[in-house]
CSV table of C-alpha atoms in Angstrom, one decimal:
chain,number,residue,atom,x,y,z
A,1391,MET,CA,118.1,48.5,182.8
A,1392,VAL,CA,114.9,50.1,181.7
A,1393,ALA,CA,113.3,49.6,185.1
A,1394,VAL,CA,115.3,52.6,186.4
A,1395,ALA,CA,113.4,55.2,184.2
A,1396,PRO,CA,109.9,54.7,185.8
A,1397,VAL,CA,111.3,55.2,189.3
A,1398,VAL,CA,113.8,58.0,188.6
A,1399,GLY,CA,111.6,60.6,190.2
A,1400,GLU,CA,111.3,58.7,193.5
A,1401,LEU,CA,115.0,57.8,193.2
A,1402,ARG,CA,116.1,61.4,192.9
A,1403,ALA,CA,113.9,62.5,195.8
A,1404,ASP,CA,115.4,59.9,198.0
A,1405,THR,CA,119.0,60.2,197.0
A,1406,GLY,CA,119.3,63.9,196.0
A,1407,LEU,CA,120.8,63.0,192.7
A,1408,SER,CA,121.0,65.9,190.2
A,1409,SER,CA,119.3,65.7,186.8
A,1410,ALA,CA,122.8,65.2,185.2
A,1411,LEU,CA,123.6,62.3,187.5
A,1412,ALA,CA,120.2,60.7,187.0
A,1413,GLY,CA,120.8,61.0,183.2
A,1414,LEU,CA,124.2,59.3,183.7
A,1415,LEU,CA,122.5,56.5,185.6
A,1416,THR,CA,120.3,55.7,182.7
A,1417,THR,CA,123.1,56.1,180.1
A,1418,LEU,CA,125.7,54.2,182.0
A,1419,PRO,CA,124.4,50.7,181.0
A,1420,VAL,CA,124.4,51.6,177.3
A,1421,LEU,CA,128.0,52.8,177.7
A,1422,SER,CA,128.8,49.5,179.4
A,1423,PHE,CA,127.2,47.5,176.5
A,1424,GLY,CA,129.7,49.1,174.2
A,1425,ALA,CA,132.7,49.1,176.4
A,1426,PHE,CA,132.6,45.5,177.5
A,1427,ALA,CA,131.3,43.8,174.4
A,1428,PRO,CA,134.7,43.3,172.8
A,1429,PHE,CA,135.9,41.2,175.8
A,1430,ALA,CA,133.3,38.5,175.3
A,1431,PRO,CA,135.1,36.5,172.5
A,1432,ARG,CA,138.4,36.3,174.6
A,1433,LEU,CA,136.5,35.2,177.7
A,1434,ALA,CA,134.7,32.5,175.7
A,1435,ARG,CA,138.1,31.2,174.4
A,1436,ARG,CA,139.5,31.0,177.9
A,1437,ILE,CA,136.6,29.5,179.9
A,1438,GLY,CA,134.2,28.2,177.2
A,1439,LEU,CA,131.2,29.7,175.6
A,1440,GLU,CA,128.7,28.1,178.0
A,1441,THR,CA,130.7,29.0,181.1
A,1442,ALA,CA,131.0,32.5,179.9
A,1443,VAL,CA,127.3,32.9,179.6
A,1444,ALA,CA,126.8,31.5,183.1
A,1445,LEU,CA,129.4,34.0,184.4
A,1446,SER,CA,127.4,36.8,182.7
A,1447,LEU,CA,124.3,35.8,184.6
A,1448,VAL,CA,126.2,35.7,187.9
A,1449,LEU,CA,127.5,39.2,187.2
A,1450,LEU,CA,124.0,40.3,186.3
A,1451,ALA,CA,122.6,39.0,189.6
A,1452,ALA,CA,125.4,40.7,191.5
A,1453,GLY,CA,124.8,44.0,189.7
A,1454,ILE,CA,121.1,44.0,190.4
A,1455,GLY,CA,121.8,43.0,194.1
A,1456,LEU,CA,124.2,45.9,194.5
A,1457,ARG,CA,121.5,48.4,193.4
A,1458,ILE,CA,119.4,47.3,196.4
A,1459,LEU,CA,122.0,48.6,198.9
A,1460,SER,CA,121.9,52.0,200.4
A,1461,PRO,CA,125.1,54.0,199.4
A,1462,VAL,CA,124.3,55.7,196.1
A,1463,ALA,CA,127.7,54.8,194.8
A,1464,LEU,CA,126.6,51.1,194.8
A,1465,LEU,CA,123.6,52.1,192.6
A,1466,PHE,CA,126.1,53.3,189.9
A,1467,ALA,CA,128.4,50.3,190.5
A,1468,GLY,CA,125.6,47.8,190.2
A,1469,SER,CA,124.3,49.4,187.0
A,1470,LEU,CA,127.9,49.3,185.6
A,1471,ILE,CA,128.3,45.6,186.5
A,1472,ALA,CA,124.8,44.6,185.2
A,1473,GLY,CA,125.6,46.5,182.0
A,1474,ALA,CA,128.8,44.6,181.6
A,1475,ALA,CA,127.0,41.3,182.1
A,1476,ILE,CA,124.4,42.1,179.5
A,1477,ALA,CA,127.2,43.1,177.1
A,1478,LEU,CA,128.8,39.7,177.4
A,1479,ALA,CA,125.5,37.9,176.9
A,1480,ASN,CA,124.5,40.0,174.0
A,1481,VAL,CA,127.7,38.9,172.1
A,1482,LEU,CA,127.8,35.3,173.3
A,1483,LEU,CA,124.2,34.1,172.8
A,1484,PRO,CA,124.1,34.8,169.1
A,1485,ALA,CA,127.4,32.9,168.8
A,1486,TYR,CA,125.8,30.0,170.7
A,1487,VAL,CA,122.8,30.1,168.4
A,1488,LYS,CA,125.2,30.1,165.4
A,1489,ARG,CA,126.9,26.9,166.7
A,1490,GLU,CA,123.9,24.9,167.9
A,1491,PHE,CA,121.2,25.5,165.2
A,1492,ARG,CA,121.3,24.6,161.5
A,1493,ARG,CA,118.9,27.4,160.7
A,1494,PRO,CA,119.5,30.2,163.2
A,1495,GLY,CA,116.9,32.7,161.8
A,1496,PRO,CA,113.9,31.5,163.8
A,1497,VAL,CA,115.9,31.2,167.0
A,1498,MET,CA,117.4,34.7,166.6
A,1499,GLY,CA,113.8,35.9,166.1
A,1500,LEU,CA,112.7,34.4,169.4
A,1501,TYR,CA,115.9,35.9,171.0
A,1502,SER,CA,115.3,39.4,169.6
A,1503,ALA,CA,111.6,39.3,170.4
A,1504,SER,CA,112.4,38.4,174.0
A,1505,LEU,CA,114.6,41.5,174.3
A,1506,ASN,CA,111.7,43.7,173.2
A,1507,VAL,CA,109.2,41.9,175.5
A,1508,GLY,CA,111.6,42.0,178.4
A,1509,ALA,CA,112.2,45.7,177.9
A,1510,ALA,CA,108.5,46.4,177.7
A,1511,ALA,CA,107.8,44.4,180.9
A,1512,GLY,CA,110.6,46.1,182.8
A,1513,ALA,CA,109.3,49.6,181.9
A,1514,ALA,CA,105.6,48.8,182.5
A,1515,ALA,CA,105.7,46.5,185.5
A,1516,THR,CA,108.2,48.0,187.9
A,1517,VAL,CA,106.0,50.7,189.4
A,1518,PRO,CA,102.8,48.6,189.5
A,1519,LEU,CA,104.7,45.8,191.2
A,1520,ALA,CA,106.1,48.2,193.8
A,1521,ALA,CA,102.7,49.7,194.5
A,1522,ALA,CA,101.1,46.2,194.8
A,1523,LEU,CA,103.7,45.0,197.2
A,1524,GLY,CA,104.1,48.3,199.1
A,1525,VAL,CA,107.9,48.5,198.6
A,1526,ASP,CA,110.2,51.4,197.8
A,1527,TRP,CA,112.1,52.0,194.6
A,1528,ARG,CA,115.2,50.0,195.7
A,1529,THR,CA,113.2,46.9,196.4
A,1530,ALA,CA,111.3,47.4,193.1
A,1531,LEU,CA,114.6,47.4,191.2
A,1532,GLY,CA,115.7,44.4,193.2
A,1533,LEU,CA,112.6,42.3,192.2
A,1534,TRP,CA,114.3,41.7,188.8
A,1535,LEU,CA,116.9,39.7,190.6
A,1536,VAL,CA,114.4,36.8,190.5
A,1537,LEU,CA,114.6,36.6,186.7
A,1538,ALA,CA,118.4,36.7,186.7
A,1539,LEU,CA,118.6,33.8,189.2
A,1540,ALA,CA,115.9,31.9,187.3
A,1541,ALA,CA,117.9,32.3,184.0
A,1542,LEU,CA,121.1,31.1,185.8
A,1543,ALA,CA,119.3,28.0,187.1
A,1544,LEU,CA,118.0,27.2,183.6
A,1545,TRP,CA,121.5,27.6,182.2
A,1546,LEU,CA,123.4,25.6,184.8
A,1547,PRO,CA,123.0,22.2,183.0
A,1548,VAL,CA,125.1,23.3,180.1
A,1549,ALA,CA,127.3,25.8,182.0
A,1550,GLY,CA,130.3,23.5,182.4
A,1551,THR,CA,130.2,22.0,178.9
A,1552,GLY,CA,132.3,23.1,175.9
A,1553,ARG,CA,135.6,22.3,177.6
A,1554,ALA,CA,137.1,21.1,174.3
A,1555,SER,CA,137.0,24.6,172.9
A,1556,ARG,CA,138.8,26.3,175.8
A,1557,THR,CA,142.3,27.6,175.3
A,1558,SER,CA,144.6,29.9,177.3
A,1559,GLU,CA,146.7,30.5,174.2
A,1560,PRO,CA,146.7,34.1,173.0
A,1561,MET,CA,144.7,35.0,169.9
A,1562,PRO,CA,146.8,34.3,166.8
A,1563,ALA,CA,148.2,37.4,165.1
A,1564,GLY,CA,145.7,39.1,162.8
A,1565,GLN,CA,142.7,37.2,164.3
A,1566,GLY,CA,141.7,39.7,167.0
A,1567,SER,CA,138.2,41.1,166.9
A,1568,TRP,CA,139.1,44.5,165.5
A,1569,SER,CA,141.1,42.9,162.7
A,1570,LEU,CA,137.8,41.9,161.1
A,1571,LEU,CA,137.2,45.6,160.2
A,1572,ARG,CA,139.8,45.2,157.5
A,1573,GLN,CA,137.1,43.5,155.6
A,1574,PRO,CA,134.4,45.7,154.0
A,1575,LEU,CA,131.7,43.2,154.9
A,1576,ALA,CA,132.5,43.5,158.6
A,1577,ARG,CA,132.4,47.3,158.3
A,1578,TRP,CA,129.0,47.2,156.6
A,1579,VAL,CA,127.6,45.0,159.4
A,1580,THR,CA,129.1,47.1,162.1
A,1581,ALA,CA,127.8,50.4,160.5
A,1582,TYR,CA,124.3,49.0,160.1
A,1583,LEU,CA,124.0,47.8,163.7
A,1584,GLY,CA,125.5,51.0,164.9
A,1585,LEU,CA,123.2,53.4,163.0
A,1586,GLN,CA,120.2,51.2,163.7
A,1587,SER,CA,121.0,51.4,167.4
A,1588,VAL,CA,121.2,55.2,167.2
A,1589,GLN,CA,117.7,55.3,165.7
A,1590,PHE,CA,116.4,52.8,168.3
A,1591,TYR,CA,117.8,54.5,171.4
A,1592,SER,CA,117.5,58.2,170.3
A,1593,LEU,CA,113.8,58.4,169.5
A,1594,GLY,CA,112.9,55.8,172.1
A,1595,ALA,CA,114.3,58.1,174.8
A,1596,TRP,CA,112.4,61.1,173.5
A,1597,LEU,CA,109.2,59.7,172.0
A,1598,PRO,CA,107.0,60.4,175.1
A,1599,THR,CA,108.3,64.0,175.3
A,1600,LEU,CA,107.8,64.5,171.5
A,1601,LEU,CA,104.2,63.3,171.7
A,1602,ALA,CA,103.5,65.4,174.8
A,1603,ASP,CA,104.8,68.5,173.0
A,1604,ALA,CA,102.5,67.7,170.0
A,1605,GLY,CA,99.5,67.7,172.4
A,1606,VAL,CA,99.1,64.0,173.0
A,1607,PRO,CA,98.0,63.4,176.6
A,1608,VAL,CA,100.7,61.9,178.8
A,1609,ARG,CA,98.7,58.8,179.6
A,1610,GLU,CA,98.0,58.2,175.9
A,1611,GLY,CA,101.7,58.8,175.1
A,1612,GLY,CA,102.7,56.0,177.5
A,1613,LEU,CA,100.2,53.6,175.9
A,1614,LEU,CA,101.6,54.5,172.5
A,1615,LEU,CA,105.1,53.8,173.7
A,1616,GLY,CA,103.9,50.4,175.0
A,1617,LEU,CA,102.3,49.7,171.7
A,1618,CYS,CA,105.5,50.6,169.9
A,1619,ASN,CA,107.4,48.0,172.0
A,1620,VAL,CA,104.7,45.3,171.4
A,1621,VAL,CA,104.8,45.9,167.6
A,1622,GLY,CA,108.6,45.9,167.8
A,1623,ALA,CA,108.5,42.5,169.4
A,1624,ALA,CA,106.3,41.1,166.7
A,1625,ALA,CA,108.7,42.5,164.0
A,1626,ALA,CA,111.7,41.2,165.9
A,1627,LEU,CA,110.2,37.7,165.9
A,1628,LEU,CA,109.4,37.6,162.2
A,1629,ALA,CA,112.4,39.5,160.6
A,1630,PRO,CA,115.2,37.0,161.5
A,1631,ALA,CA,113.1,34.0,160.5
A,1632,GLN,CA,112.5,35.5,157.1
A,1633,ALA,CA,116.1,36.6,156.8
A,1634,GLY,CA,117.3,33.0,157.3
A,1635,ARG,CA,115.2,31.9,154.3
A,1636,MET,CA,116.4,34.5,151.9
A,1637,ILE,CA,119.3,34.4,149.5
A,1638,THR,CA,120.0,38.1,150.2
A,1639,GLN,CA,118.6,40.2,153.0
A,1640,ARG,CA,118.5,43.4,151.0
A,1641,PRO,CA,114.7,43.5,150.6
A,1642,LEU,CA,114.4,43.4,154.4
A,1643,VAL,CA,116.9,46.2,154.7
A,1644,LEU,CA,114.8,48.3,152.3
A,1645,ALA,CA,111.6,47.4,154.2
A,1646,VAL,CA,113.1,48.6,157.5
A,1647,GLY,CA,114.2,51.8,155.8
A,1648,VAL,CA,110.7,52.5,154.4
A,1649,ALA,CA,109.1,51.8,157.8
A,1650,TYR,CA,111.5,54.3,159.5
A,1651,LEU,CA,110.8,56.8,156.8
A,1652,VAL,CA,107.0,56.6,157.3
A,1653,GLY,CA,107.3,56.7,161.1
A,1654,LEU,CA,109.9,59.5,161.4
A,1655,GLY,CA,108.4,61.5,158.5
A,1656,GLY,CA,104.9,61.3,160.0
A,1657,LEU,CA,106.2,62.5,163.4
A,1658,LEU,CA,107.9,65.3,161.7
A,1659,VAL,CA,105.1,66.5,159.5
A,1660,ALA,CA,102.0,65.7,161.5
A,1661,PRO,CA,102.8,64.3,164.9
A,1662,ALA,CA,99.3,64.9,166.3
A,1663,ASP,CA,97.5,63.5,163.3
A,1664,GLY,CA,97.8,59.8,162.5
A,1665,THR,CA,100.0,59.4,165.6
A,1666,LEU,CA,99.0,55.7,165.8
A,1667,VAL,CA,100.2,55.0,162.3
A,1668,TRP,CA,103.6,56.8,162.8
A,1669,VAL,CA,104.2,55.0,166.1
A,1670,VAL,CA,103.3,51.6,164.7
A,1671,ALA,CA,105.6,52.2,161.7
A,1672,PHE,CA,108.4,53.2,164.0
A,1673,GLY,CA,107.8,50.1,166.2
A,1674,LEU,CA,108.0,47.9,163.1
A,1675,ALA,CA,111.2,49.6,162.0
A,1676,GLN,CA,113.0,49.5,165.3
A,1677,GLY,CA,112.0,46.0,166.3
A,1678,GLY,CA,112.6,44.4,162.8
A,1679,GLY,CA,115.7,46.5,162.1
A,1680,PHE,CA,117.5,45.7,165.4
A,1681,ALA,CA,116.7,42.0,165.1
A,1682,LEU,CA,117.9,42.0,161.5
A,1683,ALA,CA,121.2,43.7,162.5
A,1684,LEU,CA,121.8,41.0,165.1
A,1685,THR,CA,120.9,38.3,162.6
A,1686,LEU,CA,123.3,39.7,160.0
A,1687,VAL,CA,126.1,39.2,162.5
A,1688,VAL,CA,125.3,35.5,162.6
A,1689,LEU,CA,124.6,35.0,158.9
A,1690,ARG,CA,127.8,36.8,157.7
A,1691,SER,CA,130.0,34.7,160.0
A,1692,PRO,CA,131.3,31.3,158.9
A,1693,THR,CA,131.9,30.0,162.5
A,1694,PRO,CA,130.6,30.7,166.1
A,1695,LEU,CA,134.0,32.3,167.0
A,1696,VAL,CA,133.8,34.8,164.1
A,1697,ALA,CA,130.2,35.5,165.1
A,1698,ALA,CA,131.4,36.3,168.6
A,1699,ARG,CA,134.3,38.5,167.3
A,1700,LEU,CA,132.0,40.4,164.9
A,1701,GLY,CA,129.3,40.8,167.5
A,1702,GLY,CA,131.8,42.2,170.0
A,1703,VAL,CA,133.1,44.8,167.5
A,1704,ALA,CA,129.7,45.7,166.1
A,1705,GLN,CA,128.0,46.0,169.4
A,1706,CYS,CA,130.9,48.0,170.9
A,1707,VAL,CA,130.6,50.6,168.1
A,1708,GLY,CA,126.8,50.4,168.0
A,1709,TYR,CA,126.2,51.0,171.7
A,1710,LEU,CA,128.8,53.7,172.1
A,1711,LEU,CA,127.1,55.6,169.2
A,1712,ALA,CA,123.7,54.9,170.6
A,1713,ALA,CA,124.7,56.3,174.0
A,1714,PHE,CA,125.3,59.7,172.5
A,1715,GLY,CA,122.2,59.7,170.3
A,1716,PRO,CA,119.7,60.9,173.0
A,1717,LEU,CA,122.2,63.5,174.1
A,1718,VAL,CA,122.6,64.9,170.6
A,1719,LEU,CA,118.8,65.0,170.0
A,1720,GLY,CA,118.3,66.7,173.4
A,1721,ALA,CA,120.9,69.3,172.6
A,1722,LEU,CA,119.3,70.0,169.2
A,1723,TYR,CA,115.9,70.3,170.8
A,1724,ASP,CA,117.3,72.8,173.4
A,1725,ALA,CA,119.1,74.8,170.7
A,1726,THR,CA,116.1,75.0,168.2
A,1727,GLY,CA,113.1,74.8,170.6
A,1728,GLY,CA,111.4,72.1,168.6
A,1729,TRP,CA,111.6,68.6,167.1
A,1730,THR,CA,112.0,69.5,163.5
A,1731,TRP,CA,115.8,69.4,163.4
A,1732,PRO,CA,116.2,66.4,165.7
A,1733,LEU,CA,113.8,64.4,163.5
A,1734,ALA,CA,115.4,65.7,160.3
A,1735,LEU,CA,118.8,64.4,161.6
A,1736,LEU,CA,117.4,61.0,162.2
A,1737,LEU,CA,115.8,61.0,158.7
A,1738,GLY,CA,119.1,62.0,157.2
A,1739,ALA,CA,120.9,59.1,159.1
A,1740,LEU,CA,118.6,56.7,157.3
A,1741,VAL,CA,120.7,57.2,154.1
A,1742,PRO,CA,124.0,55.8,155.5
A,1743,MET,CA,122.1,53.2,157.6
A,1744,THR,CA,120.3,51.8,154.5
A,1745,ALA,CA,123.5,52.0,152.4
A,1746,ALA,CA,125.4,50.0,155.1
A,1747,GLY,CA,122.5,47.5,155.3
A,1748,TRP,CA,122.6,47.1,151.5
A,1749,GLY,CA,126.3,46.1,151.8
A,1750,ALA,CA,125.7,43.8,154.8
A,1751,GLY,CA,122.7,42.1,153.2
A,1752,ARG,CA,124.5,40.7,150.2
A,1753,ARG,CA,125.2,36.9,150.0
A,1754,ALA,CA,128.7,36.7,151.5
A,1755,VAL,CA,130.5,35.5,154.6
A,1756,LEU,CA,133.6,36.7,156.3
A,1757,ARG,CA,136.8,34.8,155.7
A,1758,SER,CA,140.3,35.1,157.2
A,1759,GLY,CA,141.6,38.2,155.5
A,1760,SER,CA,139.1,38.2,152.7
A,1761,VAL,CA,135.4,38.2,151.9
A,1762,SER,CA,134.0,35.4,149.8
A,1763,GLY,CA,130.6,34.5,148.4
A,1764,ALA,CA,128.7,31.9,150.3
A,1765,SER,CA,128.2,28.6,148.7
A,1766,PRO,CA,124.8,26.9,149.1
A,1767,ALA,CA,126.4,24.1,151.1
A,1768,GLY,CA,127.7,26.5,153.7
A,1769,ALA,CA,130.7,25.7,156.0
A,1770,ARG,CA,130.9,23.5,159.0
A,1771,SER,CA,132.2,25.1,162.2
A,1772,PRO,CA,135.3,23.7,163.9
A,1773,ALA,CA,133.1,22.6,166.8
A,1774,GLY,CA,131.4,20.2,164.4
A,1775,SER,CA,128.0,21.9,164.5
A,1776,ALA,CA,126.3,22.8,161.2
A,1777,GLY,CA,126.0,26.6,161.2
A,1778,PRO,CA,124.9,28.1,157.9
A,1779,ALA,CA,127.7,30.1,156.3
A,1780,GLY,CA,125.3,32.0,154.2
A,1781,PRO,CA,121.7,33.3,154.3
A,1782,ALA,CA,120.4,30.4,152.2
A,1783,GLY,CA,121.4,27.9,154.9
A,1784,ARG,CA,121.6,24.3,153.8
C-alpha cells in the first residue's frame, strides 16, 4: 500500500490523474481496511481460520497483479482488492496467535514489528528497485507480488486445516461482531485502537511536509521519517511482549501517551530545534501504541472467535476514523496557514485516547453479555488451545 506514495509523481504524469484522484488512490486502501474488517470473523466460521488467511493472500496477490495492468480503473480496483485482503489478514492473524500460543505477547510483538518494517521497506525500496532494474512505476508496484506469493507458499501447509471449526450455520442471535459493543470493555478497546490509528495515519501522512515547512531539508526529512519507522518497529516489538507479562496494561498506556505528548508538543513548540528528539518520541509512541492496541484485542478476548469479532469491529471503526484524519489535518492547515491548530487537535485527541486505553488496559476479559475480571488461570478456548484469558497469562 505505501509503495504508491513514492511513485505518485510518475504515476500522475503517466495517467493524467488529478491531485484529488491521486489522494483517493492512497486513501482507498485505508477505507478498505475499515470496510472489510468486519467480514473476517464470518469468513473464518464458514471456511476455517487457516483457509481464510490463505484466501486473503490470494486476494492480495490478485490485487497487486491488477495494478500492473494498463487501464487506470484497474489500478483503483487492484488497490481496493489488496486493501480488502489486508483487512481480512489484519483481523484473522491476531485471532490465530490467540489460539495457537499460550503467551501471545511476544508473537504479537513480532507481528506488529513486521508491519512497521514492511511499511518502511515498501516506502524506501520501491523507487531504488525501479531505478536499479530500469522499470517503470507499474512494474515497480508489481515487484511486491513476489512477497505475496512467498507468504502464500509458506502458509499453504496449514491452509486446509481447521476443518473442525467450520460451520455454515448463521451466527447465533446476539453473538454478531457489533453486539460486542454493548460491553464497555469492547468500546474502550475499539476507541483506543481507533484514536491511536488517527494519530498514526494523520501525522504520518503530513510529517515530511511539516518538517519542510519548519526549514528541515527535504532529504533530511525523509531520513527522519525512516528513523521514525525504525524506532516504531523496535517499540512495536517490545510493547506487546511486556504487555503480556503485566497484570494490567495501564502503565504502558500512560507511557504511550507521554511519548505522544513529547513528540507532538515538541513539533508544535520548536519543530526545527530538537527535531530528532521529537521524531524519535513520536516513533516510539506510534509503534508501541499501535502494537499495544492490537495486543489489547487479543488479551481482552477469552477465545480466538471473540478476538476475531472484536478485531473486526475495532479495526473497522479505527481505520475509517484514520482515513479521515489526514484530510482533517490538511483542511485545518489550509484554513489556518500553519501547523499550530492541526497539532493542537492531535494533542487534544490524546485525552480521550488515553482515557480509552485506561479502560481497555484493566484486568478483564469479554464475556457473553457481560464483562468479568480475568482469573489467573485464564480460560481455554473451544478449539482446545490454551489462550490466556487475561494479561497475566498462566
